[in-house]
């Protein structure tokens, strides 16, 4: 079945440093989504990427979808303590009837 | 504000009890999902439903059943609770085209 691998599992950064998490799918995706889960909270939808090579920005967050539509990344510039949490990618295929395959997440901690 | 509401935030049940976890969404979403989240294991899909009275098994359906009698409500049933079902349970919903999931706040179930 479809697998979505996400690395790294954990990342500890100093406040102000950059952070990147990577997501790789074993199959070509129709789109990829990113979620953020704050400690003690639930996953919250951030963004969806659909087009090959697409790049989207949300303030300090930059999301990329690979040309082959099999990988994606989330980059945070100049991390802040409010960025702490677990970031999940979720891959989707048209044949999956709306069922996403989630990566295991990258947990980010930020030292002030 | 759109919502997915889970009936209980915390629940403690005894081994062998029948447990009902309720989820209600007010967004007219076709798809509804039940996940469990355990440390180091990410989000694992238990069951999902894409229409009233329709259900499909996810990755870990054993020991669980579901019910969807109305579009807005999706119930997860633990037929005979066991200690290995102690976990955080997350309900989610989405439109049929899956433009992103909306998650509930979760139910932390402890089986003693």
Short mmCIF file of C-alpha atoms in Angstrom, two decimals:
data_model
loop_
_atom_site.label_atom_id
_atom_site.label_comp_id
_atom_site.label_asym_id
_atom_site.label_seq_id
_atom_site.Cartn_x
_atom_site.Cartn_y
_atom_site.Cartn_z
CA UNK A 1 0.00 0.00 0.00
CA UNK A 2 0.90 3.63 -0.17
CA UNK A 3 3.51 4.80 2.32
CA UNK A 4 4.44 8.31 3.34
CA UNK A 5 7.76 8.71 5.11
CA UNK A 6 8.60 11.87 7.02
CA UNK A 7 12.00 12.95 8.34
CA UNK A 8 13.38 13.86 10.74
CA UNK A 9 11.29 12.43 13.57
CA UNK A 10 12.49 15.11 15.99
CA UNK A 11 14.22 18.44 15.55
CA UNK A 12 15.51 20.71 18.30
CA UNK A 13 16.49 24.23 17.28
CA UNK A 14 17.52 27.46 18.90
CA UNK A 15 15.00 30.24 18.48
CA UNK A 16 15.82 32.12 15.30
CA UNK A 17 17.25 29.11 13.48
CA UNK A 18 15.56 27.65 10.42
CA UNK A 19 13.74 24.31 10.34
CA UNK A 20 12.83 21.92 7.54
CA UNK A 21 10.81 18.70 7.49
CA UNK A 22 10.68 16.39 4.48
CA UNK A 23 7.97 14.08 3.26
CA UNK A 24 8.40 11.27 0.70
CA UNK A 25 5.72 9.10 -0.84
CA UNK A 26 6.18 5.65 -2.36
CA UNK A 27 3.64 6.58 -5.05
CA UNK A 28 2.74 9.64 -7.11
CA UNK A 29 0.27 11.86 -5.30
CA UNK A 30 -2.64 13.96 -6.52
CA UNK A 31 -2.01 16.43 -3.72
CA UNK A 32 -0.28 16.76 -0.39
CA UNK A 33 -1.48 18.48 2.76
CA UNK A 34 0.31 19.74 5.84
CA UNK A 35 -0.99 19.87 9.40
CA UNK A 36 0.32 21.27 12.70
CA UNK A 37 -0.44 19.77 16.08
CA UNK A 38 0.45 21.86 19.10
CA UNK A 39 1.39 20.01 22.31
CA UNK A 40 -1.82 18.73 23.89
CA UNK A 41 -3.83 19.76 20.86
CA UNK A 42 -5.21 18.21 17.72
CA UNK A 43 -3.91 18.42 14.13
CA UNK A 44 -4.91 21.61 12.34
CA UNK A 45 -4.90 21.86 8.55
CA UNK A 46 -2.30 24.32 7.22
CA UNK A 47 -2.23 24.03 3.45
CA UNK A 48 -2.76 21.86 0.39
CA UNK A 49 -0.38 21.63 -2.60
CA UNK A 50 -1.70 20.29 -5.87
CA UNK A 51 0.55 21.24 -8.79
CA UNK A 52 3.91 19.76 -9.68
CA UNK A 53 6.70 22.06 -8.43
CA UNK A 54 4.24 24.24 -6.49
CA UNK A 55 5.58 26.59 -3.82
CA UNK A 56 3.33 28.33 -1.32
CA UNK A 57 4.16 30.65 1.54
CA UNK A 58 2.40 31.48 4.77
CA UNK A 59 4.42 34.19 6.54
CA UNK A 60 7.61 32.38 7.68
CA UNK A 61 6.44 28.97 6.40
CA UNK A 62 7.33 27.81 2.88
CA UNK A 63 5.76 24.67 1.43
CA UNK A 64 7.05 22.89 -1.68
CA UNK A 65 5.68 20.04 -3.78
CA UNK A 66 8.20 18.13 -5.84
CA UNK A 67 8.23 18.02 -9.62
CA UNK A 68 7.39 14.30 -9.60
CA UNK A 69 4.63 14.86 -7.02
CA UNK A 70 6.20 12.28 -4.72
CA UNK A 71 7.88 14.53 -2.18
CA UNK A 72 7.27 17.72 -0.28
CA UNK A 73 8.92 19.93 2.29
CA UNK A 74 7.96 22.48 4.90
CA UNK A 75 10.54 25.12 5.77
CA UNK A 76 10.21 27.56 8.66
CA UNK A 77 12.46 30.61 8.61
CA UNK A 78 13.67 32.07 11.92
CA UNK A 79 11.73 29.79 14.23
CA UNK A 80 9.82 31.18 17.18
CA UNK A 81 8.61 29.45 20.34
CA UNK A 82 5.10 29.54 18.88
CA UNK A 83 6.26 27.15 16.14
CA UNK A 84 6.62 24.30 18.66
CA UNK A 85 4.58 21.23 17.77
CA UNK A 86 4.37 18.25 15.48
CA UNK A 87 4.09 18.80 11.74
CA UNK A 88 2.40 16.10 9.66
CA UNK A 89 2.25 15.69 5.94
CA UNK A 90 -0.65 13.78 4.40
CA UNK A 91 -0.54 12.34 0.89
CA UNK A 92 -3.61 11.86 -1.25
CA UNK A 93 -4.34 9.88 -4.39
CA UNK A 94 -7.46 10.15 -6.53
CA UNK A 95 -8.02 6.41 -6.11
CA UNK A 96 -8.17 6.68 -2.32
CA UNK A 97 -11.66 8.18 -2.10
CA UNK A 98 -10.65 11.06 0.13
CA UNK A 99 -8.57 8.98 2.52
CA UNK A 100 -5.22 10.59 3.33
CA UNK A 101 -2.06 8.71 4.22
CA UNK A 102 -0.29 10.52 7.03
CA UNK A 103 3.42 10.65 7.68
CA UNK A 104 4.53 9.97 11.24
CA UNK A 105 5.24 13.64 11.84
CA UNK A 106 8.23 15.77 12.81
CA UNK A 107 8.21 17.13 16.34
CA UNK A 108 9.83 20.53 16.61
CA UNK A 109 11.08 21.97 19.88
CA UNK A 110 12.44 25.50 20.07
CA UNK A 111 14.85 26.64 22.74
CA UNK A 112 14.37 30.34 23.62
CA UNK B 1 -16.85 28.60 13.28
CA UNK B 2 -16.87 25.13 11.73
CA UNK B 3 -16.53 22.32 14.19
CA UNK B 4 -15.95 18.67 14.82
CA UNK B 5 -17.12 17.91 18.33
CA UNK B 6 -16.15 14.83 20.28
CA UNK B 7 -18.41 13.99 23.17
CA UNK B 8 -15.75 13.49 25.85
CA UNK B 9 -12.28 14.94 26.36
CA UNK B 10 -11.26 12.31 28.93
CA UNK B 11 -12.78 8.90 29.56
CA UNK B 12 -11.90 6.08 31.95
CA UNK B 13 -13.45 2.67 31.37
CA UNK B 14 -13.00 -0.80 32.77
CA UNK B 15 -11.70 -3.79 30.83
CA UNK B 16 -14.56 -5.59 29.10
CA UNK B 17 -16.90 -2.60 29.00
CA UNK B 18 -18.59 -1.56 25.78
CA UNK B 19 -17.45 1.98 24.98
CA UNK B 20 -19.05 4.52 22.66
CA UNK B 21 -17.12 7.52 21.34
CA UNK B 22 -19.29 10.07 19.60
CA UNK B 23 -18.33 12.60 16.96
CA UNK B 24 -20.51 15.29 15.40
CA UNK B 25 -19.60 17.70 12.60
CA UNK B 26 -21.53 20.75 11.46
CA UNK B 27 -19.89 21.26 8.06
CA UNK B 28 -22.04 18.92 5.94
CA UNK B 29 -18.92 16.85 5.21
CA UNK B 30 -19.38 13.55 3.43
CA UNK B 31 -16.25 11.87 4.83
CA UNK B 32 -15.68 11.07 8.47
CA UNK B 33 -12.75 9.27 10.06
CA UNK B 34 -11.61 7.75 13.33
CA UNK B 35 -7.90 7.71 14.15
CA UNK B 36 -5.96 6.70 17.18
CA UNK B 37 -2.74 8.46 18.11
CA UNK B 38 -0.06 6.85 20.23
CA UNK B 39 3.44 8.17 20.98
CA UNK B 40 5.86 7.17 18.25
CA UNK B 41 3.15 5.59 16.08
CA UNK B 42 1.66 8.65 14.42
CA UNK B 43 -1.98 8.72 13.31
CA UNK B 44 -3.45 5.31 12.57
CA UNK B 45 -6.76 5.03 10.74
CA UNK B 46 -9.33 2.79 12.43
CA UNK B 47 -12.40 3.26 10.21
CA UNK B 48 -13.77 5.79 7.83
CA UNK B 49 -17.13 6.53 6.26
CA UNK B 50 -17.87 8.36 3.01
CA UNK B 51 -21.65 8.35 3.33
CA UNK B 52 -24.48 7.53 5.69
CA UNK B 53 -24.48 3.82 6.59
CA UNK B 54 -21.28 3.31 4.57
CA UNK B 55 -18.05 2.34 6.29
CA UNK B 56 -14.64 1.00 5.37
CA UNK B 57 -11.94 -0.54 7.51
CA UNK B 58 -8.78 1.41 8.01
CA UNK B 59 -5.39 0.09 9.04
CA UNK B 60 -6.28 -1.13 12.56
CA UNK B 61 -10.01 -2.04 12.72
CA UNK B 62 -9.66 -5.04 15.04
CA UNK B 63 -11.60 -4.61 18.26
CA UNK B 64 -13.58 -1.63 16.92
CA UNK B 65 -16.80 -1.04 15.03
CA UNK B 66 -18.49 2.13 13.79
CA UNK B 67 -21.93 3.49 13.11
CA UNK B 68 -23.07 6.30 10.85
CA UNK B 69 -26.83 6.65 10.89
CA UNK B 70 -26.83 10.39 10.14
CA UNK B 71 -24.49 12.40 7.96
CA UNK B 72 -23.26 14.58 10.81
CA UNK B 73 -22.58 11.82 13.36
CA UNK B 74 -19.94 9.07 13.36
CA UNK B 75 -19.63 6.79 16.36
CA UNK B 76 -16.73 4.55 17.29
CA UNK B 77 -17.56 1.49 19.37
CA UNK B 78 -15.16 -0.59 21.39
CA UNK B 79 -17.09 -3.84 21.77
CA UNK B 80 -15.09 -5.06 24.78
CA UNK B 81 -12.50 -2.55 25.91
CA UNK B 82 -8.99 -3.78 26.58
CA UNK B 83 -5.99 -2.06 28.14
CA UNK B 84 -4.18 -1.95 24.77
CA UNK B 85 -6.95 0.34 23.53
CA UNK B 86 -5.83 3.05 25.94
CA UNK B 87 -5.05 5.89 23.56
CA UNK B 88 -5.98 9.30 22.17
CA UNK B 89 -8.85 8.96 19.70
CA UNK B 90 -9.28 11.63 17.05
CA UNK B 91 -12.30 12.11 14.85
CA UNK B 92 -11.98 14.03 11.58
CA UNK B 93 -14.19 15.01 8.68
CA UNK B 94 -13.74 16.32 5.14
CA UNK B 95 -15.59 16.96 1.92
CA UNK B 96 -15.69 14.07 -0.53
CA UNK B 97 -12.90 15.69 -2.55
CA UNK B 98 -10.72 16.00 0.58
CA UNK B 99 -9.58 19.59 0.66
CA UNK B 100 -8.22 19.02 4.16
CA UNK B 101 -9.45 17.33 7.27
CA UNK B 102 -10.98 19.10 10.24
CA UNK B 103 -10.13 17.27 13.44
CA UNK B 104 -11.97 17.17 16.72
CA UNK B 105 -10.20 17.93 19.98
CA UNK B 106 -9.75 14.25 20.75
CA UNK B 107 -10.84 11.83 23.46
CA UNK B 108 -8.17 10.46 25.74
CA UNK B 109 -9.43 7.01 26.70
CA UNK B 110 -7.91 5.05 29.55
CA UNK B 111 -8.94 1.42 29.99
CA UNK B 112 -8.17 0.05 33.45
#
